[in-house]
Amino acid sequence: GRADDWRCIVTIRHFTDLADAGTDGLKAMLAAAKARKEARAGSPKGTADKDAPLAGFTLAMIFEKNSTRTRVSFDMAMRQLGGTTIVMDAGSMQLGRGETVADTARVLSRYVDAIMIRTDDHQKLIDLAKHATVPVINGLTDASHPCQIMADLLTILEHKGTVEGLRWAWLGDGNNVLHSIVEAGSLLGFTVAVGCPEGYDPDPAVIDAAKARGGDVRITRDAGDAAAGADVIVTDTWISMGQTDGAEKLAAMMPFQVDEALMAKAASDAAFLHCLPAHRGEEVTDAVIDGPQSLIWDEAENRLHAQKAVLLWCLGKL
Ligand code: CP
């Protein structure tokens, strides 16, 4: 994207969604993430990578929603790259108390080198990127979660050697995480079968955009059909905090629970992913999430390594 400030003469590498990086950018980031992870294996987590490529750089993080993984992994990523972070919770900022997104973007751009935001309003992320003169990173919005999917892709790359040509099955509602999986599938060449009940479909615009790029994505109302022969089974929490239709949604979603019987329909070496936090006994059973096919701890760790690559790409270091 390009900031609309007339004084801006350089193209800024925002990471609002996976498509911002394109296929080549995603492949470069995944390769860098894997190489950096391997290079520092066994090092104390607080030590910088040998080249410390972001020494002197600062990332500001804005959290309008709770986070464990995104907050800590971005903070540690900047430390390992030699940089620093400033973490701001929405309640402690002037943003939303009369100060606009545009003014916040312009001011923060004078202090820091990159901005990450987690918000329930995707348009706020886009507005931030439009007015910032430094890269803006999507740390989760209501529409997408590209940093999570970078970690998922790295995890599958490590365990299966490739992501291309694989069959992914999603069991759950059409949420932000699924949107980024569908986008990734269309950019990196894997298929996505979405098993979800009627009324909980993903955004049709996301499906149409993926298909326009040549993506292979389909929706089914049958969990077994979605899972059949899949190489990767993915789910996510069904009920967000404060959600009012919880009981009704839970009843609609239960046929899509990932249990051992459903895993048995997938390929014998299928991987199980969950971005966490999990509601065990709802979207997934203990036997699956704690079972031998579950890669959730590698997946969680890979948030750190994948985001280091995202930061390097945004800041022109890849
Ligand atoms: N998966 C994920 O984004 O975790 P947090 O909500 O803890 O950041």
Coordinates of C-alpha atoms and ligand atoms in Angstrom, one line a residue:
G1 CA 0.0 0.0 0.0
R2 CA 1.0 3.6 -0.4
A3 CA 0.2 6.2 2.2
D4 CA -2.0 9.0 0.8
D5 CA 0.2 11.7 2.3
W6 CA 1.5 13.6 -0.8
R7 CA 4.9 13.8 0.9
C8 CA 5.3 10.0 0.9
I9 CA 7.6 9.0 -1.9
V10 CA 8.3 5.4 -0.9
T11 CA 6.0 2.3 -1.1
I12 CA 5.3 1.0 2.4
R13 CA 5.1 -2.7 3.0
H14 CA 2.0 -3.0 5.1
F15 CA 0.9 -6.5 6.2
T16 CA -2.9 -6.1 6.5
D17 CA -3.5 -9.5 4.8
L18 CA -1.5 -12.3 3.3
A19 CA -2.2 -11.0 -0.2
D20 CA -0.1 -7.9 0.6
A21 CA 3.0 -10.0 0.3
G22 CA 1.9 -12.1 -2.6
T23 CA 3.0 -15.7 -3.3
D24 CA 6.7 -14.8 -3.6
G25 CA 6.7 -12.6 -0.5
L26 CA 5.0 -15.4 1.6
K27 CA 7.5 -18.0 0.4
A28 CA 10.4 -15.7 1.2
M29 CA 9.0 -15.1 4.7
L30 CA 8.5 -18.8 5.4
A31 CA 12.0 -19.6 4.2
A32 CA 13.5 -16.9 6.4
A33 CA 11.4 -17.9 9.4
K34 CA 12.5 -21.5 9.1
A35 CA 16.2 -20.6 8.7
R36 CA 16.2 -18.2 11.7
K37 CA 14.4 -20.7 13.9
E38 CA 17.0 -23.4 13.0
A39 CA 20.0 -21.0 13.4
R40 CA 19.1 -20.0 17.0
A41 CA 18.0 -23.4 18.2
G42 CA 19.0 -23.9 21.8
S43 CA 19.8 -20.2 22.5
P44 CA 18.2 -18.5 25.5
K45 CA 15.0 -17.0 24.3
G46 CA 15.9 -13.4 25.4
T47 CA 19.1 -13.3 23.4
A48 CA 19.3 -11.5 20.0
D49 CA 19.9 -13.3 16.8
K50 CA 23.6 -13.0 15.7
D51 CA 22.9 -10.3 13.1
A52 CA 20.3 -8.4 15.2
P53 CA 18.8 -6.9 11.9
L54 CA 16.3 -4.7 13.7
A55 CA 18.7 -3.1 16.1
G56 CA 17.4 0.5 16.7
F57 CA 13.9 -0.3 15.4
T58 CA 10.8 0.0 17.5
L59 CA 7.4 -1.6 17.0
A60 CA 4.3 -0.1 18.6
M61 CA 1.5 -2.6 19.4
I62 CA -2.1 -1.5 20.0
F63 CA -4.4 -4.0 21.6
E64 CA -8.1 -3.4 21.6
K65 CA -8.7 -7.0 22.4
N66 CA -7.2 -9.6 24.8
S67 CA -4.1 -11.5 23.7
T68 CA -1.5 -13.9 25.1
R69 CA 0.3 -15.4 22.0
T70 CA 0.2 -12.3 19.7
R71 CA 1.4 -10.0 22.5
V72 CA 4.3 -12.1 23.8
S73 CA 5.4 -13.5 20.5
F74 CA 5.7 -10.1 18.8
D75 CA 7.5 -8.7 21.9
M76 CA 10.0 -11.6 21.9
A77 CA 10.3 -11.4 18.1
M78 CA 11.5 -7.8 18.3
R79 CA 13.9 -8.6 21.1
Q80 CA 15.4 -11.4 19.2
L81 CA 15.8 -9.2 16.1
G82 CA 17.6 -6.6 18.3
G83 CA 14.7 -4.1 18.4
T84 CA 12.2 -2.9 21.1
T85 CA 8.4 -2.7 21.5
I86 CA 5.9 -0.3 23.0
V87 CA 2.6 -2.0 24.1
M88 CA -0.5 0.0 24.4
D89 CA -3.9 -1.2 25.5
A90 CA -6.9 0.7 24.0
G91 CA -8.0 1.9 27.4
S92 CA -4.7 3.7 28.0
M93 CA -4.7 5.6 24.6
Q94 CA -6.4 8.7 23.3
L95 CA -7.5 6.7 20.2
G96 CA -11.3 6.3 20.6
R97 CA -11.5 9.2 23.1
G98 CA -11.8 11.8 20.4
E99 CA -8.5 11.3 18.6
T100 CA -8.9 9.8 15.2
V101 CA -7.3 6.8 13.7
A102 CA -5.7 9.1 11.0
D103 CA -4.1 11.4 13.6
T104 CA -3.0 8.4 15.7
A105 CA -1.3 6.9 12.6
R106 CA 0.5 10.2 11.7
V107 CA 1.8 10.7 15.3
L108 CA 2.9 7.1 15.9
S109 CA 4.7 7.1 12.6
R110 CA 6.9 10.0 13.9
Y111 CA 8.0 7.9 16.9
V112 CA 8.2 4.2 15.8
D113 CA 9.3 2.2 12.8
A114 CA 6.2 -0.1 12.6
I115 CA 2.7 -0.4 14.1
M116 CA 0.8 -3.6 14.9
I117 CA -2.9 -3.4 15.8
R118 CA -5.4 -6.0 17.1
T119 CA -9.0 -4.7 16.7
D120 CA -12.5 -5.9 16.1
D121 CA -12.8 -3.4 13.2
H122 CA -10.9 -4.3 10.1
Q123 CA -11.6 -0.9 8.6
K124 CA -9.7 0.7 11.5
L125 CA -6.6 -1.3 10.4
I126 CA -7.0 -0.2 6.8
D127 CA -7.4 3.4 7.9
L128 CA -4.3 3.2 10.1
A129 CA -2.4 1.8 7.1
K130 CA -3.7 4.5 4.9
H131 CA -2.5 7.3 7.1
A132 CA 0.7 5.8 8.6
T133 CA 4.1 6.4 7.0
V134 CA 5.5 3.2 8.5
P135 CA 4.4 -0.4 8.0
V136 CA 1.2 -1.5 9.7
I137 CA 0.7 -5.1 10.7
N138 CA -2.6 -7.0 11.3
G139 CA -2.5 -8.6 14.7
L140 CA -6.1 -10.0 14.2
T141 CA -9.2 -8.2 13.1
D142 CA -12.8 -9.4 12.7
A143 CA -12.0 -10.1 9.1
S144 CA -8.6 -11.9 9.2
H145 CA -5.6 -13.2 11.2
P146 CA -2.7 -13.4 8.7
C147 CA 0.0 -13.7 11.4
Q148 CA -1.6 -16.8 12.8
I149 CA -1.7 -18.4 9.4
M150 CA 2.0 -17.6 8.8
A151 CA 2.6 -19.7 11.9
D152 CA 0.3 -22.5 10.7
L153 CA 2.0 -22.5 7.3
L154 CA 5.5 -22.7 8.9
T155 CA 4.3 -25.6 11.1
I156 CA 3.0 -27.6 8.1
L157 CA 6.1 -26.8 6.1
E158 CA 8.3 -28.2 8.9
H159 CA 6.2 -31.3 9.4
K160 CA 5.2 -32.2 5.8
G161 CA 8.0 -30.5 3.8
T162 CA 5.6 -28.4 1.7
V163 CA 2.3 -26.7 1.9
E164 CA 1.6 -26.9 -1.8
G165 CA -0.8 -29.5 -3.1
L166 CA -2.1 -30.4 0.4
R167 CA -5.8 -30.8 1.4
W168 CA -6.8 -28.7 4.4
A169 CA -10.2 -29.2 6.1
W170 CA -11.7 -26.5 8.3
L171 CA -14.3 -27.5 10.9
G172 CA -16.1 -24.5 12.4
D173 CA -17.7 -21.3 11.5
G174 CA -16.5 -18.9 8.8
N175 CA -14.4 -16.7 10.9
N176 CA -11.3 -14.5 10.6
V177 CA -8.9 -17.4 10.9
L178 CA -10.6 -19.3 8.2
H179 CA -10.6 -16.3 5.9
S180 CA -6.8 -16.2 6.1
I181 CA -6.5 -19.9 5.5
V182 CA -8.6 -19.6 2.4
E183 CA -6.5 -16.6 1.2
A184 CA -3.3 -18.6 1.9
G185 CA -4.6 -21.6 0.0
S186 CA -5.2 -19.5 -3.1
L187 CA -1.7 -18.0 -2.9
L188 CA 0.3 -21.1 -2.1
G189 CA -1.7 -23.8 -3.9
F190 CA -3.5 -25.9 -1.3
T191 CA -7.2 -26.8 -1.2
V192 CA -9.6 -25.9 1.6
A193 CA -12.8 -27.9 2.4
V194 CA -14.9 -25.9 4.8
G195 CA -17.2 -27.9 7.0
C196 CA -19.7 -25.6 8.7
P197 CA -23.5 -25.4 9.4
E198 CA -25.8 -23.2 7.4
G199 CA -25.8 -19.6 8.7
Y200 CA -22.2 -19.7 9.7
D201 CA -20.5 -19.4 6.3
P202 CA -17.3 -17.4 5.6
D203 CA -17.6 -14.0 3.9
P204 CA -18.5 -14.7 0.3
A205 CA -16.2 -11.9 -0.8
V206 CA -13.2 -13.9 0.6
I207 CA -14.3 -17.1 -1.2
D208 CA -14.8 -15.2 -4.5
A209 CA -11.4 -13.4 -4.2
A210 CA -9.7 -16.8 -3.5
K211 CA -11.4 -18.4 -6.5
A212 CA -10.5 -15.4 -8.7
R213 CA -6.8 -16.2 -7.9
G214 CA -7.4 -19.8 -8.9
G215 CA -8.0 -21.1 -5.3
D216 CA -9.7 -24.4 -4.7
V217 CA -12.2 -23.9 -1.9
R218 CA -15.6 -25.6 -1.2
I219 CA -18.2 -25.5 1.6
T220 CA -20.0 -28.6 2.9
R221 CA -22.6 -29.1 5.6
D222 CA -21.1 -32.6 6.4
A223 CA -18.1 -32.7 8.7
G224 CA -17.1 -36.1 7.4
D225 CA -17.1 -34.9 3.9
A226 CA -14.9 -32.0 4.8
A227 CA -12.4 -34.2 6.6
A228 CA -12.3 -37.1 4.1
G229 CA -8.7 -37.6 3.1
A230 CA -7.5 -34.3 4.5
D231 CA -3.8 -33.7 5.2
V232 CA -4.5 -30.9 7.7
I233 CA -7.5 -30.6 10.0
V234 CA -8.0 -27.1 11.5
T235 CA -10.6 -25.8 13.9
D236 CA -11.0 -22.7 16.2
T237 CA -13.0 -21.7 19.2
W238 CA -16.7 -21.4 18.4
I239 CA -17.9 -19.0 21.1
S240 CA -16.1 -15.7 21.7
M241 CA -16.2 -13.9 25.0
G242 CA -19.4 -11.8 25.3
Q243 CA -21.1 -13.6 22.4
T244 CA -24.8 -13.6 23.1
D245 CA -26.0 -16.4 20.8
G246 CA -23.7 -18.9 22.5
A247 CA -26.1 -21.7 23.3
E248 CA -27.7 -21.6 19.9
K249 CA -24.4 -21.5 18.1
L250 CA -23.0 -24.4 20.2
A251 CA -25.9 -26.6 19.3
A252 CA -25.4 -25.8 15.6
M253 CA -21.6 -26.4 15.8
M254 CA -21.5 -29.7 17.8
P255 CA -21.8 -31.9 14.6
F256 CA -18.5 -30.3 13.5
Q257 CA -16.5 -31.1 16.6
V258 CA -13.1 -32.6 15.9
D259 CA -13.0 -36.0 17.7
E260 CA -11.1 -39.2 17.0
A261 CA -13.8 -40.5 14.7
L262 CA -13.5 -37.5 12.5
M263 CA -9.7 -37.6 12.5
A264 CA -10.0 -41.2 11.4
K265 CA -11.7 -40.0 8.1
A266 CA -8.6 -37.8 7.3
A267 CA -5.3 -39.1 5.9
S268 CA -3.6 -41.4 8.3
D269 CA -0.8 -38.9 8.8
A270 CA -3.1 -35.8 9.0
A271 CA -1.9 -33.0 11.2
F272 CA -4.3 -31.2 13.7
L273 CA -4.0 -27.4 14.1
H274 CA -5.7 -25.0 16.5
C275 CA -4.6 -21.4 16.9
L276 CA -5.6 -21.4 20.6
P277 CA -7.1 -20.6 23.0
A278 CA -9.1 -23.8 22.9
H279 CA -12.4 -24.8 24.5
R280 CA -11.8 -28.5 25.0
G281 CA -14.9 -30.6 24.7
E282 CA -16.5 -28.0 22.3
E283 CA -14.6 -27.6 19.0
V284 CA -12.1 -30.4 19.8
T285 CA -11.9 -33.3 22.2
D286 CA -9.0 -33.8 24.6
A287 CA -8.0 -37.0 22.8
V288 CA -7.4 -35.1 19.6
I289 CA -5.8 -31.9 20.9
D290 CA -3.5 -33.8 23.2
G291 CA -3.1 -36.7 20.7
P292 CA -0.1 -37.7 18.5
Q293 CA -1.4 -35.8 15.4
S294 CA -1.7 -32.5 17.2
L295 CA 0.9 -29.9 16.4
I296 CA -0.5 -27.1 18.5
W297 CA 2.6 -26.4 20.6
D298 CA 4.8 -26.1 17.5
E299 CA 2.1 -24.0 16.0
A300 CA 2.0 -21.7 19.0
E301 CA 5.9 -21.4 19.1
N302 CA 5.9 -20.6 15.4
R303 CA 4.0 -17.4 15.9
L304 CA 7.4 -16.1 17.2
H305 CA 9.4 -17.3 14.2
A306 CA 6.9 -16.4 11.5
Q307 CA 6.3 -12.9 12.9
K308 CA 10.1 -12.3 12.9
A309 CA 9.9 -12.9 9.1
V310 CA 6.9 -10.6 8.8
L311 CA 8.7 -7.8 10.6
L312 CA 11.8 -8.2 8.4
W313 CA 9.7 -8.2 5.3
C314 CA 7.8 -5.1 6.3
L315 CA 10.9 -3.3 7.2
G316 CA 12.7 -4.1 4.0
K317 CA 15.2 -6.5 5.5
L318 CA 14.2 -9.6 3.4
Ligands
CP1 N1 -4.0 -17.3 18.5 C1 -4.0 -16.1 19.0 O1 -4.1 -15.1 18.3 O2 -3.8 -16.0 20.3 P1 -3.9 -14.7 21.3 O3 -5.4 -14.3 21.2 O4 -3.6 -15.2 22.6 O5 -3.0 -13.7 20.8

